Amino acid sequence: QKEVEQNSGPLSVPEGAIASLNCTYSDRVSQSFFWYRQYSGKSPELIMSIYSNGDKEDGRFTAQLNKASQYVSLLIRDSQPSDSATYLCAVNGRGSTLGRLYFGRGTQLTVWP
Amino acid sequence: DAGVIQSPRHEVTEMGQEVTLRCKPISGHDYLFWYRQTMMRGLELLIYFNNNVPIDDSGMPEDRFSAKMPNASFSTLKIQPSEPRDSAVYFCASSLASEGQPQHFGDGTRLSIL
């Protein structure tokens, strides 16, 4: 059973700060990692994907992957109140579970003005 | 391009009634997933299909739940008979078959069983 763990939260940061969201996964062979954002009452929306060790930047978002430590994180710079949402980490399945994503429980982020 | 389309958006029905949720995946996608989300249990995978064939239905909670995918552009999730504990948001998602592809979610169906 693949496990994806996220820091439990909730996480609260002031506007303009850096929000750091963390995720660990149990399956060493996982190759694809995703961050989804889910606003209250809405569906999960893909915001970042990362496949290689290191950092991947997209605007104010940076995803970081360390496969040796089985760790993936999402940094949100210059956090805005509109970033307030639940962030879900997802990890791909392989072999017989190819196509499937394993989701963490999510971390609720609140950015206060 | 149209995203994943789910209907209805909201469903309120009485215990014991049959409920049918519908999903149209993104055209060309090979995988289709049904999820249930509650505060208590988070996002749970119920069943998924590859090329219209069910691959894993181990997440289907009981025999009251069934899912079909008669063609590449349509899937249903049926609950019969429904119970109050089935109240949740049900999401459908789809993805391409290549490794490393993300899933794209529909807007969900908010189901309330009275």
PDB file of N, CA and C in Angstrom, chain B residues 26-107:
ATOM      1  N   ILE B  26     -12.376  13.839 -20.428  1.00  0.00           N
ATOM      2  CA  ILE B  26     -11.765  14.636 -21.492  1.00  0.00           C
ATOM      3  C   ILE B  26     -11.533  13.734 -22.702  1.00  0.00           C
ATOM      4  N   SER B  27     -11.896  14.216 -23.854  1.00  0.00           N
ATOM      5  CA  SER B  27     -11.755  13.429 -25.071  1.00  0.00           C
ATOM      6  C   SER B  27     -10.304  12.993 -25.266  1.00  0.00           C
ATOM      7  N   GLY B  28     -10.128  11.710 -25.543  1.00  0.00           N
ATOM      8  CA  GLY B  28      -8.778  11.186 -25.772  1.00  0.00           C
ATOM      9  C   GLY B  28      -8.112  10.619 -24.536  1.00  0.00           C
ATOM     10  N   HIS B  29      -8.678  10.865 -23.393  1.00  0.00           N
ATOM     11  CA  HIS B  29      -8.101  10.311 -22.166  1.00  0.00           C
ATOM     12  C   HIS B  29      -8.454   8.827 -22.052  1.00  0.00           C
ATOM     13  N   ASP B  30      -7.459   8.082 -21.518  1.00  0.00           N
ATOM     14  CA  ASP B  30      -7.622   6.636 -21.445  1.00  0.00           C
ATOM     15  C   ASP B  30      -8.092   6.143 -20.095  1.00  0.00           C
ATOM     16  N   TYR B  31      -7.787   6.936 -19.072  1.00  0.00           N
ATOM     17  CA  TYR B  31      -8.144   6.532 -17.709  1.00  0.00           C
ATOM     18  C   TYR B  31      -9.294   7.391 -17.212  1.00  0.00           C
ATOM     19  N   LEU B  32     -10.157   6.746 -16.418  1.00  0.00           N
ATOM     20  CA  LEU B  32     -11.234   7.457 -15.743  1.00  0.00           C
ATOM     21  C   LEU B  32     -11.297   6.971 -14.306  1.00  0.00           C
ATOM     22  N   PHE B  33     -11.420   7.922 -13.391  1.00  0.00           N
ATOM     23  CA  PHE B  33     -11.378   7.632 -11.958  1.00  0.00           C
ATOM     24  C   PHE B  33     -12.628   8.195 -11.285  1.00  0.00           C
ATOM     25  N   TRP B  34     -13.124   7.460 -10.331  1.00  0.00           N
ATOM     26  CA  TRP B  34     -14.195   7.955  -9.452  1.00  0.00           C
ATOM     27  C   TRP B  34     -13.641   8.048  -8.027  1.00  0.00           C
ATOM     28  N   TYR B  35     -13.808   9.236  -7.431  1.00  0.00           N
ATOM     29  CA  TYR B  35     -13.364   9.488  -6.061  1.00  0.00           C
ATOM     30  C   TYR B  35     -14.553   9.944  -5.218  1.00  0.00           C
ATOM     31  N   ARG B  36     -14.393   9.739  -3.921  1.00  0.00           N
ATOM     32  CA  ARG B  36     -15.334  10.275  -2.947  1.00  0.00           C
ATOM     33  C   ARG B  36     -14.530  11.086  -1.940  1.00  0.00           C
ATOM     34  N   GLN B  37     -15.039  12.253  -1.573  1.00  0.00           N
ATOM     35  CA  GLN B  37     -14.324  13.098  -0.619  1.00  0.00           C
ATOM     36  C   GLN B  37     -15.229  13.481   0.538  1.00  0.00           C
ATOM     37  N   THR B  38     -14.755  13.223   1.741  1.00  0.00           N
ATOM     38  CA  THR B  38     -15.432  13.641   2.963  1.00  0.00           C
ATOM     39  C   THR B  38     -14.401  14.273   3.888  1.00  0.00           C
ATOM     40  N   MET B  39     -14.871  15.018   4.849  1.00  0.00           N
ATOM     41  CA  MET B  39     -13.966  15.627   5.822  1.00  0.00           C
ATOM     42  C   MET B  39     -13.236  14.555   6.609  1.00  0.00           C
ATOM     43  N   MET B  40     -13.960  13.503   6.942  1.00  0.00           N
ATOM     44  CA  MET B  40     -13.375  12.466   7.798  1.00  0.00           C
ATOM     45  C   MET B  40     -12.307  11.641   7.075  1.00  0.00           C
ATOM     46  N   ARG B  41     -12.560  11.311   5.817  1.00  0.00           N
ATOM     47  CA  ARG B  41     -11.717  10.334   5.130  1.00  0.00           C
ATOM     48  C   ARG B  41     -10.896  10.923   3.996  1.00  0.00           C
ATOM     49  N   GLY B  42     -11.102  12.214   3.724  1.00  0.00           N
ATOM     50  CA  GLY B  42     -10.340  12.828   2.647  1.00  0.00           C
ATOM     51  C   GLY B  42     -10.798  12.321   1.293  1.00  0.00           C
ATOM     52  N   LEU B  43      -9.862  12.301   0.348  1.00  0.00           N
ATOM     53  CA  LEU B  43     -10.157  11.902  -1.024  1.00  0.00           C
ATOM     54  C   LEU B  43      -9.875  10.402  -1.164  1.00  0.00           C
ATOM     55  N   GLU B  44     -10.908   9.635  -1.454  1.00  0.00           N
ATOM     56  CA  GLU B  44     -10.778   8.182  -1.570  1.00  0.00           C
ATOM     57  C   GLU B  44     -11.042   7.759  -3.007  1.00  0.00           C
ATOM     58  N   LEU B  45     -10.178   6.909  -3.543  1.00  0.00           N
ATOM     59  CA  LEU B  45     -10.411   6.340  -4.861  1.00  0.00           C
ATOM     60  C   LEU B  45     -11.406   5.198  -4.730  1.00  0.00           C
ATOM     61  N   LEU B  46     -12.478   5.256  -5.515  1.00  0.00           N
ATOM     62  CA  LEU B  46     -13.485   4.199  -5.477  1.00  0.00           C
ATOM     63  C   LEU B  46     -13.201   3.138  -6.532  1.00  0.00           C
ATOM     64  N   ILE B  47     -12.972   3.576  -7.766  1.00  0.00           N
ATOM     65  CA  ILE B  47     -12.771   2.656  -8.875  1.00  0.00           C
ATOM     66  C   ILE B  47     -12.105   3.418 -10.001  1.00  0.00           C
ATOM     67  N   TYR B  48     -11.339   2.707 -10.839  1.00  0.00           N
ATOM     68  CA  TYR B  48     -10.858   3.364 -12.039  1.00  0.00           C
ATOM     69  C   TYR B  48     -10.849   2.427 -13.227  1.00  0.00           C
ATOM     70  N   PHE B  49     -10.944   3.024 -14.391  1.00  0.00           N
ATOM     71  CA  PHE B  49     -11.044   2.316 -15.661  1.00  0.00           C
ATOM     72  C   PHE B  49      -9.861   2.695 -16.560  1.00  0.00           C
ATOM     73  N   ASN B  50      -9.453   1.728 -17.355  1.00  0.00           N
ATOM     74  CA  ASN B  50      -8.498   1.977 -18.427  1.00  0.00           C
ATOM     75  C   ASN B  50      -9.122   1.464 -19.722  1.00  0.00           C
ATOM     76  N   ASN B  51      -9.273   2.357 -20.693  1.00  0.00           N
ATOM     77  CA  ASN B  51      -9.918   1.970 -21.954  1.00  0.00           C
ATOM     78  C   ASN B  51     -11.252   1.265 -21.702  1.00  0.00           C
ATOM     79  N   ASN B  52     -12.028   1.832 -20.812  1.00  0.00           N
ATOM     80  CA  ASN B  52     -13.395   1.396 -20.497  1.00  0.00           C
ATOM     81  C   ASN B  52     -13.451   0.137 -19.649  1.00  0.00           C
ATOM     82  N   VAL B  53     -12.321  -0.443 -19.309  1.00  0.00           N
ATOM     83  CA  VAL B  53     -12.286  -1.678 -18.528  1.00  0.00           C
ATOM     84  C   VAL B  53     -11.968  -1.343 -17.068  1.00  0.00           C
ATOM     85  N   PRO B  54     -12.760  -1.853 -16.126  1.00  0.00           N
ATOM     86  CA  PRO B  54     -12.432  -1.578 -14.717  1.00  0.00           C
ATOM     87  C   PRO B  54     -11.130  -2.259 -14.318  1.00  0.00           C
ATOM     88  N   ILE B  55     -10.233  -1.492 -13.724  1.00  0.00           N
ATOM     89  CA  ILE B  55      -8.931  -2.004 -13.332  1.00  0.00           C
ATOM     90  C   ILE B  55      -8.896  -2.359 -11.851  1.00  0.00           C
ATOM     91  N   ASP B  56      -9.445  -1.503 -11.043  1.00  0.00           N
ATOM     92  CA  ASP B  56      -9.383  -1.718  -9.591  1.00  0.00           C
ATOM     93  C   ASP B  56     -10.641  -1.126  -8.976  1.00  0.00           C
ATOM     94  N   ASP B  57     -11.468  -1.983  -8.412  1.00  0.00           N
ATOM     95  CA  ASP B  57     -12.675  -1.503  -7.732  1.00  0.00           C
ATOM     96  C   ASP B  57     -12.614  -1.778  -6.229  1.00  0.00           C
ATOM     97  N   SER B  58     -11.414  -1.970  -5.729  1.00  0.00           N
ATOM     98  CA  SER B  58     -11.270  -2.307  -4.314  1.00  0.00           C
ATOM     99  C   SER B  58     -11.707  -1.187  -3.382  1.00  0.00           C
ATOM    100  N   GLY B  59     -11.816   0.008  -3.904  1.00  0.00           N
ATOM    101  CA  GLY B  59     -12.255   1.130  -3.081  1.00  0.00           C
ATOM    102  C   GLY B  59     -13.757   1.294  -2.999  1.00  0.00           C
ATOM    103  N   MET B  60     -14.483   0.518  -3.776  1.00  0.00           N
ATOM    104  CA  MET B  60     -15.948   0.594  -3.726  1.00  0.00           C
ATOM    105  C   MET B  60     -16.387   0.067  -2.371  1.00  0.00           C
ATOM    106  N   PRO B  61     -17.084   0.882  -1.611  1.00  0.00           N
ATOM    107  CA  PRO B  61     -17.326   0.529  -0.204  1.00  0.00           C
ATOM    108  C   PRO B  61     -18.227  -0.682   0.002  1.00  0.00           C
ATOM    109  N   GLU B  62     -19.219  -0.853  -0.827  1.00  0.00           N
ATOM    110  CA  GLU B  62     -20.155  -1.961  -0.618  1.00  0.00           C
ATOM    111  C   GLU B  62     -20.771  -2.340  -1.954  1.00  0.00           C
ATOM    112  N   ASP B  63     -21.499  -3.438  -1.921  1.00  0.00           N
ATOM    113  CA  ASP B  63     -22.186  -3.882  -3.140  1.00  0.00           C
ATOM    114  C   ASP B  63     -23.258  -2.902  -3.588  1.00  0.00           C
ATOM    115  N   ARG B  64     -23.610  -1.994  -2.734  1.00  0.00           N
ATOM    116  CA  ARG B  64     -24.599  -0.985  -3.122  1.00  0.00           C
ATOM    117  C   ARG B  64     -24.042  -0.041  -4.192  1.00  0.00           C
ATOM    118  N   PHE B  65     -22.726  -0.023  -4.314  1.00  0.00           N
ATOM    119  CA  PHE B  65     -22.064   0.852  -5.275  1.00  0.00           C
ATOM    120  C   PHE B  65     -21.700   0.047  -6.521  1.00  0.00           C
ATOM    121  N   SER B  66     -21.968   0.640  -7.676  1.00  0.00           N
ATOM    122  CA  SER B  66     -21.539   0.022  -8.924  1.00  0.00           C
ATOM    123  C   SER B  66     -21.159   1.109  -9.913  1.00  0.00           C
ATOM    124  N   ALA B  67     -20.254   0.791 -10.809  1.00  0.00           N
ATOM    125  CA  ALA B  67     -19.815   1.748 -11.817  1.00  0.00           C
ATOM    126  C   ALA B  67     -19.682   1.050 -13.153  1.00  0.00           C
ATOM    127  N   LYS B  68     -19.995   1.813 -14.189  1.00  0.00           N
ATOM    128  CA  LYS B  68     -19.883   1.293 -15.546  1.00  0.00           C
ATOM    129  C   LYS B  68     -19.244   2.337 -16.431  1.00  0.00           C
ATOM    130  N   MET B  69     -18.645   1.834 -17.499  1.00  0.00           N
ATOM    131  CA  MET B  69     -18.117   2.729 -18.529  1.00  0.00           C
ATOM    132  C   MET B  69     -18.430   2.092 -19.869  1.00  0.00           C
ATOM    133  N   PRO B  70     -19.600   2.340 -20.414  1.00  0.00           N
ATOM    134  CA  PRO B  70     -20.022   1.664 -21.635  1.00  0.00           C
ATOM    135  C   PRO B  70     -19.261   2.102 -22.884  1.00  0.00           C
ATOM    136  N   ASN B  71     -18.686   3.299 -22.836  1.00  0.00           N
ATOM    137  CA  ASN B  71     -17.872   3.760 -23.963  1.00  0.00           C
ATOM    138  C   ASN B  71     -16.863   4.773 -23.455  1.00  0.00           C
ATOM    139  N   ALA B  72     -16.015   5.230 -24.346  1.00  0.00           N
ATOM    140  CA  ALA B  72     -14.891   6.085 -23.938  1.00  0.00           C
ATOM    141  C   ALA B  72     -15.313   7.465 -23.469  1.00  0.00           C
ATOM    142  N   SER B  73     -16.551   7.828 -23.680  1.00  0.00           N
ATOM    143  CA  SER B  73     -16.962   9.188 -23.357  1.00  0.00           C
ATOM    144  C   SER B  73     -18.016   9.267 -22.262  1.00  0.00           C
ATOM    145  N   PHE B  74     -18.238   8.156 -21.557  1.00  0.00           N
ATOM    146  CA  PHE B  74     -19.308   8.201 -20.574  1.00  0.00           C
ATOM    147  C   PHE B  74     -19.106   7.143 -19.499  1.00  0.00           C
ATOM    148  N   SER B  75     -19.346   7.552 -18.259  1.00  0.00           N
ATOM    149  CA  SER B  75     -19.289   6.618 -17.136  1.00  0.00           C
ATOM    150  C   SER B  75     -20.357   6.987 -16.127  1.00  0.00           C
ATOM    151  N   THR B  76     -20.842   5.987 -15.413  1.00  0.00           N
ATOM    152  CA  THR B  76     -21.816   6.219 -14.350  1.00  0.00           C
ATOM    153  C   THR B  76     -21.350   5.556 -13.064  1.00  0.00           C
ATOM    154  N   LEU B  77     -21.715   6.172 -11.975  1.00  0.00           N
ATOM    155  CA  LEU B  77     -21.544   5.591 -10.639  1.00  0.00           C
ATOM    156  C   LEU B  77     -22.935   5.547 -10.011  1.00  0.00           C
ATOM    157  N   LYS B  78     -23.333   4.347  -9.619  1.00  0.00           N
ATOM    158  CA  LYS B  78     -24.685   4.173  -9.124  1.00  0.00           C
ATOM    159  C   LYS B  78     -24.648   3.694  -7.675  1.00  0.00           C
ATOM    160  N   ILE B  79     -25.538   4.216  -6.888  1.00  0.00           N
ATOM    161  CA  ILE B  79     -25.696   3.775  -5.493  1.00  0.00           C
ATOM    162  C   ILE B  79     -27.150   3.339  -5.320  1.00  0.00           C
ATOM    163  N   GLN B  80     -27.307   2.081  -4.948  1.00  0.00           N
ATOM    164  CA  GLN B  80     -28.651   1.536  -4.789  1.00  0.00           C
ATOM    165  C   GLN B  80     -28.644   0.423  -3.752  1.00  0.00           C
ATOM    166  N   PRO B  81     -29.354   0.557  -2.638  1.00  0.00           N
ATOM    167  CA  PRO B  81     -30.061   1.747  -2.172  1.00  0.00           C
ATOM    168  C   PRO B  81     -29.105   2.724  -1.477  1.00  0.00           C
ATOM    169  N   SER B  82     -29.413   3.980  -1.532  1.00  0.00           N
ATOM    170  CA  SER B  82     -28.563   4.985  -0.905  1.00  0.00           C
ATOM    171  C   SER B  82     -28.822   5.060   0.606  1.00  0.00           C
ATOM    172  N   GLU B  83     -27.776   5.480   1.335  1.00  0.00           N
ATOM    173  CA  GLU B  83     -27.860   5.639   2.784  1.00  0.00           C
ATOM    174  C   GLU B  83     -27.277   6.994   3.169  1.00  0.00           C
ATOM    175  N   PRO B  84     -27.677   7.542   4.317  1.00  0.00           N
ATOM    176  CA  PRO B  84     -27.144   8.854   4.723  1.00  0.00           C
ATOM    177  C   PRO B  84     -25.616   8.910   4.756  1.00  0.00           C
ATOM    178  N   ARG B  85     -24.961   7.807   5.106  1.00  0.00           N
ATOM    179  CA  ARG B  85     -23.496   7.825   5.180  1.00  0.00           C
ATOM    180  C   ARG B  85     -22.841   7.894   3.813  1.00  0.00           C
ATOM    181  N   ASP B  86     -23.614   7.808   2.752  1.00  0.00           N
ATOM    182  CA  ASP B  86     -23.073   7.993   1.405  1.00  0.00           C
ATOM    183  C   ASP B  86     -22.957   9.473   1.042  1.00  0.00           C
ATOM    184  N   SER B  87     -23.456  10.335   1.887  1.00  0.00           N
ATOM    185  CA  SER B  87     -23.384  11.778   1.635  1.00  0.00           C
ATOM    186  C   SER B  87     -21.924  12.207   1.559  1.00  0.00           C
ATOM    187  N   ALA B  88     -21.566  12.850   0.464  1.00  0.00           N
ATOM    188  CA  ALA B  88     -20.174  13.228   0.214  1.00  0.00           C
ATOM    189  C   ALA B  88     -20.136  14.007  -1.097  1.00  0.00           C
ATOM    190  N   VAL B  89     -18.943  14.430  -1.458  1.00  0.00           N
ATOM    191  CA  VAL B  89     -18.725  14.967  -2.799  1.00  0.00           C
ATOM    192  C   VAL B  89     -18.045  13.876  -3.622  1.00  0.00           C
ATOM    193  N   TYR B  90     -18.596  13.600  -4.773  1.00  0.00           N
ATOM    194  CA  TYR B  90     -18.057  12.572  -5.654  1.00  0.00           C
ATOM    195  C   TYR B  90     -17.417  13.254  -6.860  1.00  0.00           C
ATOM    196  N   PHE B  91     -16.151  12.932  -7.061  1.00  0.00           N
ATOM    197  CA  PHE B  91     -15.409  13.502  -8.186  1.00  0.00           C
ATOM    198  C   PHE B  91     -15.108  12.432  -9.226  1.00  0.00           C
ATOM    199  N   CYS B  92     -15.154  12.853 -10.454  1.00  0.00           N
ATOM    200  CA  CYS B  92     -14.667  12.055 -11.560  1.00  0.00           C
ATOM    201  C   CYS B  92     -13.414  12.755 -12.091  1.00  0.00           C
ATOM    202  N   ALA B  93     -12.425  11.970 -12.487  1.00  0.00           N
ATOM    203  CA  ALA B  93     -11.198  12.522 -13.051  1.00  0.00           C
ATOM    204  C   ALA B  93     -10.769  11.664 -14.234  1.00  0.00           C
ATOM    205  N   SER B  94     -10.000  12.251 -15.129  1.00  0.00           N
ATOM    206  CA  SER B  94      -9.482  11.465 -16.248  1.00  0.00           C
ATOM    207  C   SER B  94      -8.046  11.845 -16.532  1.00  0.00           C
ATOM    208  N   SER B  95      -7.341  10.951 -17.226  1.00  0.00           N
ATOM    209  CA  SER B  95      -5.949  11.228 -17.569  1.00  0.00           C
ATOM    210  C   SER B  95      -5.568  10.432 -18.809  1.00  0.00           C
ATOM    211  N   LEU B  96      -4.434  10.824 -19.388  1.00  0.00           N
ATOM    212  CA  LEU B  96      -3.860  10.070 -20.486  1.00  0.00           C
ATOM    213  C   LEU B  96      -3.149   8.831 -19.937  1.00  0.00           C
ATOM    214  N   ALA B  97      -2.819   7.912 -20.827  1.00  0.00           N
ATOM    215  CA  ALA B  97      -2.249   6.642 -20.399  1.00  0.00           C
ATOM    216  C   ALA B  97      -0.760   6.705 -20.128  1.00  0.00           C
ATOM    217  N   SER B  98      -0.062   7.684 -20.665  1.00  0.00           N
ATOM    218  CA  SER B  98       1.391   7.709 -20.521  1.00  0.00           C
ATOM    219  C   SER B  98       1.779   7.909 -19.068  1.00  0.00           C
ATOM    220  N   GLU B  99       2.895   7.300 -18.700  1.00  0.00           N
ATOM    221  CA  GLU B  99       3.356   7.429 -17.324  1.00  0.00           C
ATOM    222  C   GLU B  99       3.657   8.889 -17.009  1.00  0.00           C
ATOM    223  N   GLY B 100       3.302   9.270 -15.813  1.00  0.00           N
ATOM    224  CA  GLY B 100       3.593  10.625 -15.380  1.00  0.00           C
ATOM    225  C   GLY B 100       2.542  11.637 -15.743  1.00  0.00           C
ATOM    226  N   GLN B 101       1.400  11.179 -16.196  1.00  0.00           N
ATOM    227  CA  GLN B 101       0.337  12.109 -16.563  1.00  0.00           C
ATOM    228  C   GLN B 101      -0.509  12.480 -15.347  1.00  0.00           C
ATOM    229  N   PRO B 102      -0.830  13.737 -15.202  1.00  0.00           N
ATOM    230  CA  PRO B 102      -1.699  14.141 -14.083  1.00  0.00           C
ATOM    231  C   PRO B 102      -3.153  13.798 -14.371  1.00  0.00           C
ATOM    232  N   GLN B 103      -3.940  13.813 -13.347  1.00  0.00           N
ATOM    233  CA  GLN B 103      -5.377  13.643 -13.497  1.00  0.00           C
ATOM    234  C   GLN B 103      -6.047  15.012 -13.498  1.00  0.00           C
ATOM    235  N   HIS B 104      -7.122  15.084 -14.268  1.00  0.00           N
ATOM    236  CA  HIS B 104      -7.904  16.305 -14.348  1.00  0.00           C
ATOM    237  C   HIS B 104      -9.290  16.013 -13.790  1.00  0.00           C
ATOM    238  N   PHE B 105      -9.714  16.841 -12.860  1.00  0.00           N
ATOM    239  CA  PHE B 105     -10.943  16.594 -12.125  1.00  0.00           C
ATOM    240  C   PHE B 105     -12.128  17.372 -12.698  1.00  0.00           C
ATOM    241  N   GLY B 106     -13.301  16.741 -12.601  1.00  0.00           N
ATOM    242  CA  GLY B 106     -14.537  17.461 -12.844  1.00  0.00           C
ATOM    243  C   GLY B 106     -14.912  18.299 -11.640  1.00  0.00           C
ATOM    244  N   ASP B 107     -16.017  19.015 -11.761  1.00  0.00           N
ATOM    245  CA  ASP B 107     -16.440  19.907 -10.680  1.00  0.00           C
ATOM    246  C   ASP B 107     -17.061  19.169  -9.502  1.00  0.00           C
TER     247      ASP B 107
END
